[in-house]
PDB file of C-alpha atoms in Angstrom:
ATOM      1  CA  MET A   1      46.572 -22.229  17.868  1.00 51.00           C
ATOM      2  CA  LYS A   2      44.734 -20.932  14.801  1.00 46.00           C
ATOM      3  CA  THR A   3      42.890 -24.248  14.496  1.00 59.00           C
ATOM      4  CA  ARG A   4      41.782 -24.041  18.118  1.00 53.00           C
ATOM      5  CA  ILE A   5      40.563 -20.460  17.715  1.00 48.00           C
ATOM      6  CA  ALA A   6      38.679 -21.425  14.533  1.00 46.00           C
ATOM      7  CA  LYS A   7      37.068 -24.357  16.371  1.00 50.00           C
ATOM      8  CA  ILE A   8      35.964 -22.107  19.253  1.00 49.00           C
ATOM      9  CA  PHE A   9      34.586 -19.542  16.810  1.00 46.00           C
ATOM     10  CA  ARG A  10      32.665 -22.265  14.939  1.00 50.00           C
ATOM     11  CA  ILE A  11      31.131 -23.579  18.179  1.00 49.00           C
ATOM     12  CA  ILE A  12      30.029 -20.055  19.135  1.00 48.00           C
ATOM     13  CA  TRP A  13      28.701 -19.333  15.641  1.00 47.00           C
ATOM     14  CA  GLU A  14      26.658 -22.539  15.525  1.00 52.00           C
ATOM     15  CA  SER A  15      25.174 -22.017  18.989  1.00 55.00           C
ATOM     16  CA  SER A  16      21.413 -21.459  19.295  1.00 57.00           C
ATOM     17  CA  ILE A  17      22.192 -18.547  21.622  1.00 62.00           C
ATOM     18  CA  THR A  18      24.143 -16.899  18.803  1.00 58.00           C
ATOM     19  CA  ARG A  19      21.149 -17.268  16.464  1.00 55.00           C
ATOM     20  CA  LYS A  20      18.866 -15.656  19.035  1.00 59.00           C
ATOM     21  CA  LEU A  21      21.343 -12.821  19.619  1.00 64.00           C
ATOM     22  CA  LEU A  22      21.703 -12.209  15.874  1.00 58.00           C
ATOM     23  CA  THR A  23      17.930 -12.067  15.528  1.00 58.00           C
ATOM     24  CA  LEU A  24      17.617  -9.632  18.430  1.00 61.00           C
ATOM     25  CA  VAL A  25      20.498  -7.453  17.199  1.00 59.00           C
ATOM     26  CA  SER A  26      19.125  -7.356  13.650  1.00 57.00           C
ATOM     27  CA  ILE A  27      15.721  -6.205  14.888  1.00 58.00           C
ATOM     28  CA  LEU A  28      17.203  -3.583  17.235  1.00 63.00           C
ATOM     29  CA  LEU A  29      19.578  -2.218  14.585  1.00 60.00           C
ATOM     30  CA  THR A  30      16.809  -2.058  12.010  1.00 56.00           C
ATOM     31  CA  VAL A  31      14.576  -0.214  14.478  1.00 59.00           C
ATOM     32  CA  GLY A  32      17.481   2.178  15.096  1.00 63.00           C
ATOM     33  CA  ILE A  33      17.942   2.839  11.385  1.00 58.00           C
ATOM     34  CA  LEU A  34      14.206   3.322  10.985  1.00 53.00           C
ATOM     35  CA  GLY A  35      14.248   5.874  13.800  1.00 62.00           C
ATOM     36  CA  TYR A  36      17.252   7.631  12.264  1.00 62.00           C
ATOM     37  CA  LEU A  37      15.501   7.897   8.899  1.00 58.00           C
ATOM     38  CA  ILE A  38      12.398   9.415  10.459  1.00 60.00           C
ATOM     39  CA  VAL A  39      14.325  11.900  12.630  1.00 65.00           C
ATOM     40  CA  SER A  40      16.801  12.961   9.921  1.00 61.00           C
ATOM     41  CA  GLU A  41      14.064  13.514   7.334  1.00 58.00           C
ATOM     42  CA  TRP A  42      11.410  14.775   9.721  1.00 61.00           C
ATOM     43  CA  GLU A  43      11.128  18.243   8.181  1.00 65.00           C
ATOM     44  CA  VAL A  44      10.529  16.775   4.745  1.00 59.00           C
ATOM     45  CA  LEU A  45       8.004  14.262   6.059  1.00 61.00           C
ATOM     46  CA  ARG A  46       6.199  16.743   8.300  1.00 65.00           C
ATOM     47  CA  SER A  47       5.426  18.994   5.335  1.00 61.00           C
ATOM     48  CA  VAL A  48       3.001  16.420   3.916  1.00 60.00           C
ATOM     49  CA  LEU A  49       1.864  14.516   7.023  1.00 63.00           C
ATOM     50  CA  GLN A  50      -1.242  16.662   7.442  1.00 66.00           C
ATOM     51  CA  ASP A  51      -2.548  15.326   4.128  1.00 70.00           C
ATOM     52  CA  ILE A  52      -1.807  11.671   4.824  1.00 78.00           C
ATOM     53  CA  ARG A  53      -4.581   9.111   4.313  1.00 81.00           C
ATOM     54  CA  PRO A  54      -3.975   6.405   6.969  1.00 82.00           C
ATOM     55  CA  ARG A  55      -6.417   3.864   5.477  1.00 87.00           C
ATOM     56  CA  ILE A  56      -4.017   3.431   2.545  1.00 89.00           C
ATOM     57  CA  LEU A  57      -1.550   1.852   5.006  1.00 90.00           C
ATOM     58  CA  ILE A  58      -3.933  -1.079   5.426  1.00 92.00           C
ATOM     59  CA  TYR A  59      -3.912  -1.768   1.690  1.00 93.00           C
ATOM     60  CA  ALA A  60      -0.130  -1.287   1.614  1.00 94.00           C
ATOM     61  CA  PHE A  61       0.387  -3.812   4.416  1.00 95.00           C
ATOM     62  CA  LEU A  62      -1.797  -6.361   2.612  1.00 96.00           C
ATOM     63  CA  ILE A  63       0.172  -5.884  -0.620  1.00 96.00           C
ATOM     64  CA  TYR A  64       3.462  -6.180   1.262  1.00 95.00           C
ATOM     65  CA  SER A  65       2.228  -9.356   2.972  1.00 95.00           C
ATOM     66  CA  MET A  66       1.422 -10.861  -0.435  1.00 95.00           C
ATOM     67  CA  ILE A  67       4.911  -9.921  -1.642  1.00 95.00           C
ATOM     68  CA  LEU A  68       6.476 -11.477   1.451  1.00 93.00           C
ATOM     69  CA  LEU A  69       4.503 -14.697   1.073  1.00 93.00           C
ATOM     70  CA  LEU A  70       5.406 -15.050  -2.614  1.00 94.00           C
ATOM     71  CA  THR A  71       9.100 -14.205  -2.134  1.00 93.00           C
ATOM     72  CA  SER A  72       9.492 -16.577   0.814  1.00 91.00           C
ATOM     73  CA  LEU A  73       7.599 -19.266  -1.126  1.00 92.00           C
ATOM     74  CA  THR A  74       9.918 -18.819  -4.123  1.00 93.00           C
ATOM     75  CA  TRP A  75      12.950 -18.909  -1.835  1.00 90.00           C
ATOM     76  CA  SER A  76      11.712 -22.177  -0.319  1.00 89.00           C
ATOM     77  CA  MET A  77      11.188 -23.598  -3.838  1.00 89.00           C
ATOM     78  CA  ILE A  78      14.764 -22.686  -4.781  1.00 87.00           C
ATOM     79  CA  MET A  79      16.179 -24.134  -1.552  1.00 85.00           C
ATOM     80  CA  ASN A  80      14.154 -27.334  -1.762  1.00 83.00           C
ATOM     81  CA  SER A  81      14.969 -27.826  -5.446  1.00 82.00           C
ATOM     82  CA  LEU A  82      18.720 -27.381  -4.996  1.00 80.00           C
ATOM     83  CA  GLY A  83      19.168 -29.148  -1.657  1.00 73.00           C
ATOM     84  CA  HIS A  84      17.384 -31.071   1.080  1.00 67.00           C
ATOM     85  CA  PRO A  85      13.823 -29.878   1.762  1.00 76.00           C
ATOM     86  CA  VAL A  86      12.833 -28.431   5.133  1.00 79.00           C
ATOM     87  CA  ALA A  87       9.475 -27.187   6.413  1.00 80.00           C
ATOM     88  CA  PHE A  88       8.140 -23.970   4.864  1.00 83.00           C
ATOM     89  CA  ARG A  89       7.872 -22.333   8.280  1.00 81.00           C
ATOM     90  CA  LYS A  90      11.654 -22.640   8.605  1.00 80.00           C
ATOM     91  CA  HIS A  91      12.141 -20.954   5.244  1.00 83.00           C
ATOM     92  CA  PHE A  92       9.604 -18.284   6.154  1.00 86.00           C
ATOM     93  CA  LEU A  93      11.279 -17.451   9.459  1.00 83.00           C
ATOM     94  CA  ALA A  94      14.744 -17.390   7.899  1.00 80.00           C
ATOM     95  CA  PHE A  95      13.506 -15.163   5.089  1.00 82.00           C
ATOM     96  CA  CYS A  96      11.788 -12.683   7.433  1.00 82.00           C
ATOM     97  CA  ILE A  97      14.770 -12.411   9.787  1.00 78.00           C
ATOM     98  CA  SER A  98      17.473 -12.265   7.132  1.00 75.00           C
ATOM     99  CA  ALA A  99      15.507  -9.622   5.198  1.00 75.00           C
ATOM    100  CA  LEU A 100      16.267  -7.188   8.024  1.00 72.00           C
ATOM    101  CA  GLY A 101      19.968  -7.586   7.238  1.00 67.00           C
ATOM    102  CA  LYS A 102      19.403  -5.963   3.845  1.00 69.00           C
ATOM    103  CA  ARG A 103      18.541  -2.723   5.629  1.00 63.00           C
ATOM    104  CA  LEU A 104      21.824  -2.581   7.555  1.00 59.00           C
ATOM    105  CA  PRO A 105      25.110  -1.007   6.377  1.00 55.00           C
ATOM    106  CA  GLY A 106      26.979  -3.746   4.533  1.00 52.00           C
ATOM    107  CA  THR A 107      24.515  -5.222   2.059  1.00 54.00           C
ATOM    108  CA  LEU A 108      25.575  -8.864   2.334  1.00 62.00           C
ATOM    109  CA  TRP A 109      25.062  -9.215   6.098  1.00 65.00           C
ATOM    110  CA  TYR A 110      21.797 -11.008   5.427  1.00 69.00           C
ATOM    111  CA  LEU A 111      23.702 -13.898   3.821  1.00 75.00           C
ATOM    112  CA  ALA A 112      25.566 -14.526   7.071  1.00 72.00           C
ATOM    113  CA  TRP A 113      22.293 -14.563   9.003  1.00 69.00           C
ATOM    114  CA  ARG A 114      20.708 -16.895   6.502  1.00 77.00           C
ATOM    115  CA  ALA A 115      23.657 -19.256   6.784  1.00 76.00           C
ATOM    116  CA  ASN A 116      23.452 -19.220  10.573  1.00 74.00           C
ATOM    117  CA  LEU A 117      19.693 -19.790  10.628  1.00 74.00           C
ATOM    118  CA  TYR A 118      20.030 -22.866   8.379  1.00 78.00           C
ATOM    119  CA  LYS A 119      23.099 -24.287  10.133  1.00 75.00           C
ATOM    120  CA  GLU A 120      21.059 -26.532  12.427  1.00 71.00           C
ATOM    121  CA  ASP A 121      19.438 -28.139   9.359  1.00 75.00           C
ATOM    122  CA  GLY A 122      22.785 -29.172   7.927  1.00 75.00           C
ATOM    123  CA  TYR A 123      23.053 -26.539   5.195  1.00 78.00           C
ATOM    124  CA  PRO A 124      26.675 -25.391   4.729  1.00 78.00           C
ATOM    125  CA  ALA A 125      27.294 -21.650   4.305  1.00 77.00           C
ATOM    126  CA  LYS A 126      28.532 -22.210   0.725  1.00 79.00           C
ATOM    127  CA  PHE A 127      25.199 -23.765  -0.179  1.00 82.00           C
ATOM    128  CA  ILE A 128      23.283 -20.765   1.199  1.00 82.00           C
ATOM    129  CA  ILE A 129      25.535 -18.379  -0.737  1.00 81.00           C
ATOM    130  CA  LEU A 130      24.992 -20.336  -3.944  1.00 82.00           C
ATOM    131  CA  THR A 131      21.218 -20.591  -3.590  1.00 83.00           C
ATOM    132  CA  SER A 132      21.070 -16.885  -2.710  1.00 83.00           C
ATOM    133  CA  GLY A 133      22.978 -16.249  -5.930  1.00 82.00           C
ATOM    134  CA  VAL A 134      20.395 -18.237  -7.907  1.00 84.00           C
ATOM    135  CA  GLU A 135      17.663 -16.255  -6.160  1.00 87.00           C
ATOM    136  CA  MET A 136      19.396 -12.988  -7.069  1.00 85.00           C
ATOM    137  CA  ILE A 137      19.676 -13.973 -10.736  1.00 84.00           C
ATOM    138  CA  THR A 138      15.962 -14.809 -10.969  1.00 88.00           C
ATOM    139  CA  ILE A 139      15.115 -11.487  -9.296  1.00 90.00           C
ATOM    140  CA  VAL A 140      17.245  -9.565 -11.793  1.00 86.00           C
ATOM    141  CA  VAL A 141      15.942 -11.456 -14.826  1.00 86.00           C
ATOM    142  CA  ALA A 142      12.344 -10.824 -13.716  1.00 91.00           C
ATOM    143  CA  ALA A 143      13.071  -7.145 -13.005  1.00 89.00           C
ATOM    144  CA  THR A 144      14.688  -6.836 -16.435  1.00 86.00           C
ATOM    145  CA  PHE A 145      11.611  -8.239 -18.141  1.00 87.00           C
ATOM    146  CA  VAL A 146       9.280  -5.919 -16.196  1.00 91.00           C
ATOM    147  CA  SER A 147      11.555  -2.954 -16.949  1.00 86.00           C
ATOM    148  CA  LEU A 148      11.414  -3.708 -20.674  1.00 83.00           C
ATOM    149  CA  LEU A 149       7.615  -3.826 -20.452  1.00 87.00           C
ATOM    150  CA  PHE A 150       7.060  -0.664 -18.435  1.00 87.00           C
ATOM    151  CA  SER A 151      10.130   1.573 -18.455  1.00 77.00           C
ATOM    152  CA  ILE A 152      11.736   1.730 -21.897  1.00 74.00           C
ATOM    153  CA  PRO A 153      11.230   5.543 -21.945  1.00 71.00           C
ATOM    154  CA  LEU A 154      12.913   5.788 -18.529  1.00 68.00           C
ATOM    155  CA  ILE A 155      15.848   3.604 -19.587  1.00 68.00           C
ATOM    156  CA  SER A 156      16.479   5.687 -22.695  1.00 66.00           C
ATOM    157  CA  GLN A 157      16.080   8.949 -20.785  1.00 64.00           C
ATOM    158  CA  PHE A 158      19.148   8.466 -18.564  1.00 60.00           C
ATOM    159  CA  GLN A 159      22.497   7.435 -20.012  1.00 58.00           C
ATOM    160  CA  TYR A 160      23.682   5.851 -16.770  1.00 61.00           C
ATOM    161  CA  SER A 161      20.553   3.670 -16.784  1.00 60.00           C
ATOM    162  CA  ILE A 162      21.390   2.235 -20.213  1.00 67.00           C
ATOM    163  CA  ILE A 163      24.985   1.399 -19.201  1.00 69.00           C
ATOM    164  CA  GLY A 164      24.045  -0.036 -15.821  1.00 64.00           C
ATOM    165  CA  PHE A 165      21.103  -1.932 -17.271  1.00 66.00           C
ATOM    166  CA  ALA A 166      23.331  -3.545 -19.905  1.00 73.00           C
ATOM    167  CA  ILE A 167      25.993  -4.534 -17.323  1.00 74.00           C
ATOM    168  CA  VAL A 168      23.476  -6.224 -15.035  1.00 70.00           C
ATOM    169  CA  ILE A 169      21.710  -8.069 -17.877  1.00 72.00           C
ATOM    170  CA  LEU A 170      24.946  -9.383 -19.424  1.00 77.00           C
ATOM    171  CA  THR A 171      26.267 -10.489 -16.028  1.00 77.00           C
ATOM    172  CA  SER A 172      23.028 -12.315 -15.211  1.00 73.00           C
ATOM    173  CA  LEU A 173      22.956 -14.080 -18.581  1.00 72.00           C
ATOM    174  CA  LEU A 174      26.601 -15.092 -18.153  1.00 76.00           C
ATOM    175  CA  LEU A 175      25.936 -16.590 -14.729  1.00 73.00           C
ATOM    176  CA  LEU A 176      22.962 -18.506 -16.118  1.00 67.00           C
ATOM    177  CA  HIS A 177      25.100 -20.254 -18.714  1.00 67.00           C
ATOM    178  CA  PRO A 178      25.390 -23.988 -17.830  1.00 63.00           C
ATOM    179  CA  LYS A 179      29.190 -24.056 -18.181  1.00 70.00           C
ATOM    180  CA  VAL A 180      29.622 -21.029 -15.921  1.00 72.00           C
ATOM    181  CA  SER A 181      27.170 -22.307 -13.289  1.00 69.00           C
ATOM    182  CA  ARG A 182      28.856 -25.738 -13.226  1.00 69.00           C
ATOM    183  CA  TRP A 183      32.267 -24.068 -12.866  1.00 73.00           C
ATOM    184  CA  ILE A 184      31.011 -22.027  -9.887  1.00 72.00           C
ATOM    185  CA  VAL A 185      29.578 -25.165  -8.241  1.00 68.00           C
ATOM    186  CA  ARG A 186      32.897 -26.988  -8.672  1.00 71.00           C
ATOM    187  CA  LYS A 187      34.869 -24.056  -7.237  1.00 68.00           C
ATOM    188  CA  LEU A 188      32.609 -23.786  -4.205  1.00 66.00           C
ATOM    189  CA  ASP A 189      32.704 -27.585  -3.775  1.00 67.00           C
ATOM    190  CA  VAL A 190      29.008 -27.762  -2.948  1.00 67.00           C
ATOM    191  CA  GLU A 191      26.646 -30.712  -3.340  1.00 65.00           C
ATOM    192  CA  LEU A 192      23.848 -29.341  -5.465  1.00 66.00           C
ATOM    193  CA  SER A 193      20.788 -30.997  -6.971  1.00 64.00           C
ATOM    194  CA  SER A 194      20.460 -30.370 -10.686  1.00 65.00           C
ATOM    195  CA  PHE A 195      18.240 -27.572 -11.966  1.00 67.00           C
ATOM    196  CA  ASN A 196      17.509 -26.364 -15.449  1.00 70.00           C
ATOM    197  CA  TYR A 197      16.117 -23.449 -17.390  1.00 73.00           C
ATOM    198  CA  LYS A 198      12.574 -24.696 -16.744  1.00 81.00           C
ATOM    199  CA  ASP A 199      13.106 -24.223 -13.002  1.00 82.00           C
ATOM    200  CA  ILE A 200      14.587 -20.755 -13.519  1.00 82.00           C
ATOM    201  CA  LEU A 201      11.657 -19.844 -15.787  1.00 85.00           C
ATOM    202  CA  LYS A 202       9.162 -20.956 -13.118  1.00 90.00           C
ATOM    203  CA  TRP A 203      10.880 -18.915 -10.414  1.00 90.00           C
ATOM    204  CA  THR A 204      11.269 -15.932 -12.735  1.00 90.00           C
ATOM    205  CA  LEU A 205       7.559 -15.906 -13.610  1.00 93.00           C
ATOM    206  CA  ILE A 206       6.708 -15.709  -9.907  1.00 95.00           C
ATOM    207  CA  TYR A 207       9.175 -12.866  -9.470  1.00 95.00           C
ATOM    208  CA  ILE A 208       7.590 -11.019 -12.388  1.00 95.00           C
ATOM    209  CA  LEU A 209       4.335 -11.099 -10.419  1.00 96.00           C
ATOM    210  CA  ILE A 210       6.255  -9.967  -7.332  1.00 96.00           C
ATOM    211  CA  TRP A 211       7.722  -6.957  -9.207  1.00 96.00           C
ATOM    212  CA  LEU A 212       4.226  -6.005 -10.347  1.00 96.00           C
ATOM    213  CA  LEU A 213       3.139  -6.070  -6.700  1.00 96.00           C
ATOM    214  CA  ILE A 214       6.213  -4.078  -5.605  1.00 95.00           C
ATOM    215  CA  GLY A 215       5.294  -1.374  -8.116  1.00 94.00           C
ATOM    216  CA  SER A 216       1.709  -1.451  -6.831  1.00 96.00           C
ATOM    217  CA  LEU A 217       3.057  -1.057  -3.287  1.00 95.00           C
ATOM    218  CA  LEU A 218       5.001   2.069  -4.282  1.00 94.00           C
ATOM    219  CA  PHE A 219       1.850   3.343  -6.024  1.00 95.00           C
ATOM    220  CA  SER A 220      -0.047   2.903  -2.735  1.00 93.00           C
ATOM    221  CA  PHE A 221       2.604   4.918  -0.891  1.00 91.00           C
ATOM    222  CA  GLY A 222       2.130   7.707  -3.411  1.00 89.00           C
ATOM    223  CA  ASN A 223      -1.595   7.607  -2.674  1.00 91.00           C
ATOM    224  CA  LEU A 224      -0.860   8.172   1.003  1.00 87.00           C
ATOM    225  CA  PHE A 225      -0.308  11.863   0.245  1.00 84.00           C
ATOM    226  CA  VAL A 226      -2.229  12.577  -2.956  1.00 82.00           C
ATOM    227  CA  GLU A 227      -4.793  10.721  -5.023  1.00 85.00           C
ATOM    228  CA  LEU A 228      -3.006   9.386  -8.095  1.00 88.00           C
ATOM    229  CA  ASP A 229      -4.623   8.390 -11.360  1.00 90.00           C
ATOM    230  CA  ILE A 230      -4.614   4.627 -11.934  1.00 91.00           C
ATOM    231  CA  SER A 231      -3.028   5.277 -15.329  1.00 90.00           C
ATOM    232  CA  THR A 232       0.262   6.065 -13.549  1.00 91.00           C
ATOM    233  CA  LEU A 233       0.463   2.575 -12.022  1.00 93.00           C
ATOM    234  CA  GLY A 234       2.548   1.273 -14.933  1.00 92.00           C
ATOM    235  CA  TYR A 235       5.028   4.097 -14.411  1.00 92.00           C
ATOM    236  CA  PHE A 236       5.437   3.130 -10.742  1.00 93.00           C
ATOM    237  CA  ILE A 237       5.941  -0.527 -11.694  1.00 94.00           C
ATOM    238  CA  GLY A 238       8.572   0.410 -14.271  1.00 90.00           C
ATOM    239  CA  ALA A 239      10.374   2.734 -11.842  1.00 89.00           C
ATOM    240  CA  THR A 240      10.638   0.088  -9.104  1.00 91.00           C
ATOM    241  CA  ALA A 241      11.803  -2.630 -11.515  1.00 90.00           C
ATOM    242  CA  LEU A 242      14.403  -0.346 -13.117  1.00 85.00           C
ATOM    243  CA  THR A 243      15.698   0.708  -9.685  1.00 84.00           C
ATOM    244  CA  GLY A 244      15.799  -2.968  -8.701  1.00 83.00           C
ATOM    245  CA  VAL A 245      17.987  -3.811 -11.697  1.00 81.00           C
ATOM    246  CA  LEU A 246      20.370  -0.879 -11.246  1.00 75.00           C
ATOM    247  CA  SER A 247      20.716  -1.349  -7.466  1.00 75.00           C
ATOM    248  CA  ARG A 248      22.373  -4.733  -8.128  1.00 70.00           C
ATOM    249  CA  LEU A 249      25.358  -2.796  -9.469  1.00 64.00           C
ATOM    250  CA  PHE A 250      26.033  -1.654  -5.887  1.00 61.00           C
ATOM    251  CA  LEU A 251      25.501  -5.064  -4.256  1.00 58.00           C
ATOM    252  CA  PHE A 252      29.142  -5.629  -3.291  1.00 49.00           C
ATOM    253  CA  LEU A 253      29.864  -2.107  -2.076  1.00 48.00           C
ATOM    254  CA  PRO A 254      30.027  -1.552   1.722  1.00 43.00           C
ATOM    255  CA  SER A 255      26.540  -0.102   1.522  1.00 42.00           C
ATOM    256  CA  HIS A 256      24.241   1.157  -1.204  1.00 48.00           C
ATOM    257  CA  PHE A 257      22.214   3.081   1.372  1.00 49.00           C
ATOM    258  CA  GLY A 258      20.388   5.936  -0.345  1.00 54.00           C
ATOM    259  CA  PHE A 259      20.750   4.703  -3.939  1.00 60.00           C
ATOM    260  CA  GLY A 260      17.186   3.411  -4.146  1.00 65.00           C
ATOM    261  CA  GLU A 261      15.722   6.587  -2.643  1.00 68.00           C
ATOM    262  CA  VAL A 262      17.704   8.868  -4.969  1.00 71.00           C
ATOM    263  CA  SER A 263      16.851   6.792  -8.051  1.00 74.00           C
ATOM    264  CA  LEU A 264      13.168   6.566  -7.205  1.00 77.00           C
ATOM    265  CA  SER A 265      13.035  10.295  -6.462  1.00 76.00           C
ATOM    266  CA  LEU A 266      14.556  11.119  -9.857  1.00 76.00           C
ATOM    267  CA  LEU A 267      12.253   8.730 -11.702  1.00 80.00           C
ATOM    268  CA  LEU A 268       9.075   9.732  -9.872  1.00 81.00           C
ATOM    269  CA  SER A 269       9.784  13.431 -10.419  1.00 79.00           C
ATOM    270  CA  GLY A 270       8.773  12.743 -14.013  1.00 81.00           C
ATOM    271  CA  ILE A 271       5.112  12.452 -12.989  1.00 85.00           C
ATOM    272  CA  MET A 272       4.908  14.497  -9.761  1.00 80.00           C
ATOM    273  CA  PRO A 273       6.576  17.491  -8.066  1.00 79.00           C
ATOM    274  CA  SER A 274      10.166  16.763  -6.981  1.00 76.00           C
ATOM    275  CA  SER A 275       9.367  17.456  -3.312  1.00 75.00           C
ATOM    276  CA  LEU A 276       6.548  14.899  -3.322  1.00 79.00           C
ATOM    277  CA  ALA A 277       8.728  12.388  -5.200  1.00 81.00           C
ATOM    278  CA  VAL A 278      11.328  12.625  -2.408  1.00 80.00           C
ATOM    279  CA  VAL A 279       8.658  12.053   0.255  1.00 81.00           C
ATOM    280  CA  VAL A 280       7.234   9.022  -1.587  1.00 83.00           C
ATOM    281  CA  ALA A 281      10.719   7.495  -2.017  1.00 82.00           C
ATOM    282  CA  LEU A 282      11.530   8.036   1.677  1.00 81.00           C
ATOM    283  CA  SER A 283       8.148   6.663   2.741  1.00 82.00           C
ATOM    284  CA  ASN A 284       8.791   3.593   0.616  1.00 85.00           C
ATOM    285  CA  ARG A 285      11.923   2.776   2.613  1.00 82.00           C
ATOM    286  CA  ILE A 286      10.590   3.768   6.037  1.00 81.00           C
ATOM    287  CA  ILE A 287       7.242   1.986   5.815  1.00 87.00           C
ATOM    288  CA  ILE A 288       8.655  -1.179   4.231  1.00 89.00           C
ATOM    289  CA  THR A 289      11.286  -1.338   6.998  1.00 84.00           C
ATOM    290  CA  PHE A 290       8.489  -1.058   9.557  1.00 86.00           C
ATOM    291  CA  PHE A 291       6.531  -3.821   7.813  1.00 91.00           C
ATOM    292  CA  GLU A 292       9.650  -6.018   7.813  1.00 87.00           C
ATOM    293  CA  ILE A 293      10.068  -5.558  11.563  1.00 85.00           C
ATOM    294  CA  VAL A 294       6.398  -6.421  12.150  1.00 89.00           C
ATOM    295  CA  TRP A 295       6.611  -9.595  10.059  1.00 90.00           C
ATOM    296  CA  ALA A 296       9.942 -10.639  11.608  1.00 84.00           C
ATOM    297  CA  LEU A 297       8.304 -10.504  15.046  1.00 85.00           C
ATOM    298  CA  LEU A 298       5.182 -12.280  13.758  1.00 88.00           C
ATOM    299  CA  ALA A 299       7.311 -15.014  12.160  1.00 84.00           C
ATOM    300  CA  ILE A 300       9.103 -15.641  15.472  1.00 81.00           C
ATOM    301  CA  ILE A 301       5.764 -15.838  17.317  1.00 85.00           C
ATOM    302  CA  ILE A 302       4.241 -18.150  14.678  1.00 82.00           C
ATOM    303  CA  LYS A 303       7.260 -20.465  14.798  1.00 76.00           C
ATOM    304  CA  ARG A 304       7.145 -20.692  18.601  1.00 78.00           C
ATOM    305  CA  VAL A 305       3.408 -21.443  18.571  1.00 81.00           C
ATOM    306  CA  LEU A 306       3.813 -24.136  15.903  1.00 75.00           C
ATOM    307  CA  ASP A 307       6.809 -25.664  17.709  1.00 71.00           C
ATOM    308  CA  LYS A 308       4.766 -25.797  20.937  1.00 74.00           C
ATOM    309  CA  ILE A 309       1.864 -27.468  19.120  1.00 74.00           C
ATOM    310  CA  THR A 310       4.248 -30.003  17.578  1.00 66.00           C
ATOM    311  CA  ARG A 311       5.789 -30.845  20.971  1.00 65.00           C
ATOM    312  CA  ASN A 312       2.324 -31.252  22.525  1.00 63.00           C
ATOM    313  CA  ASP A 313       1.326 -33.664  19.740  1.00 58.00           C
ATOM    314  CA  TYR A 314       4.180 -35.924  20.834  1.00 52.00           C
TER     315      TYR A 314
END
């Protein structure tokens, strides 16, 4: 009986209809959360909306688009290096759609969506989990390096930052050890192409650039409400990288909703009024969520257009 139920569930899960429903649900839920954020924090946001400079949003969207292109490109490099290559447009669509899952309660939902999106290409769920783990390690290592460059004063200022920072670094280094990584691969029973420290270094260098752009994106959000001196850009980069490292401590909790906003607010209050720091941190989440929705829809449209062109060529 259990075997039959499992078989039925697997058929439903692997269905193309299920993938379309998951995509639709993820977009609708993310839109709902975006609306909730705006409504619940409307009084805070309204206090500074009269001073907003809309043209900055254009620059912010361009920076975010560069971040998205680089992160999806790095993800495709990791996937293609560790398994069987597929077209970049597939990686791009999967990355855009699954990114919405990171905004939902239950941080690891996006892994399930990734696994479902790649099912038709023959990638087992264990493989997606493993490659996502490699991706996470490179993100953390890159964020650690950027934090050490830009936010040593911030790390030493808060005791919890030092402890959390040390935990994340040691865990990442442990997982990178060849013996540990081979043990994980054996336990998961996954066919994996070999990779080495040179590959990790290449991916990490790209993510260092990505963290620099993420800090620049937060800097642009700050400039939405007040003109900031360019000398503060390094502070914004350090704050985003440090928050990125520490947020990994909450990865396996039911949700770490609010941690990034609180951390960024505390860190940014060091260079601006606390009320403005809160608005910038909230805007960071709200606007990025909006950008993610836009690019998820664009990715779906691009894929359909390219698929139609491919069919017409045949």
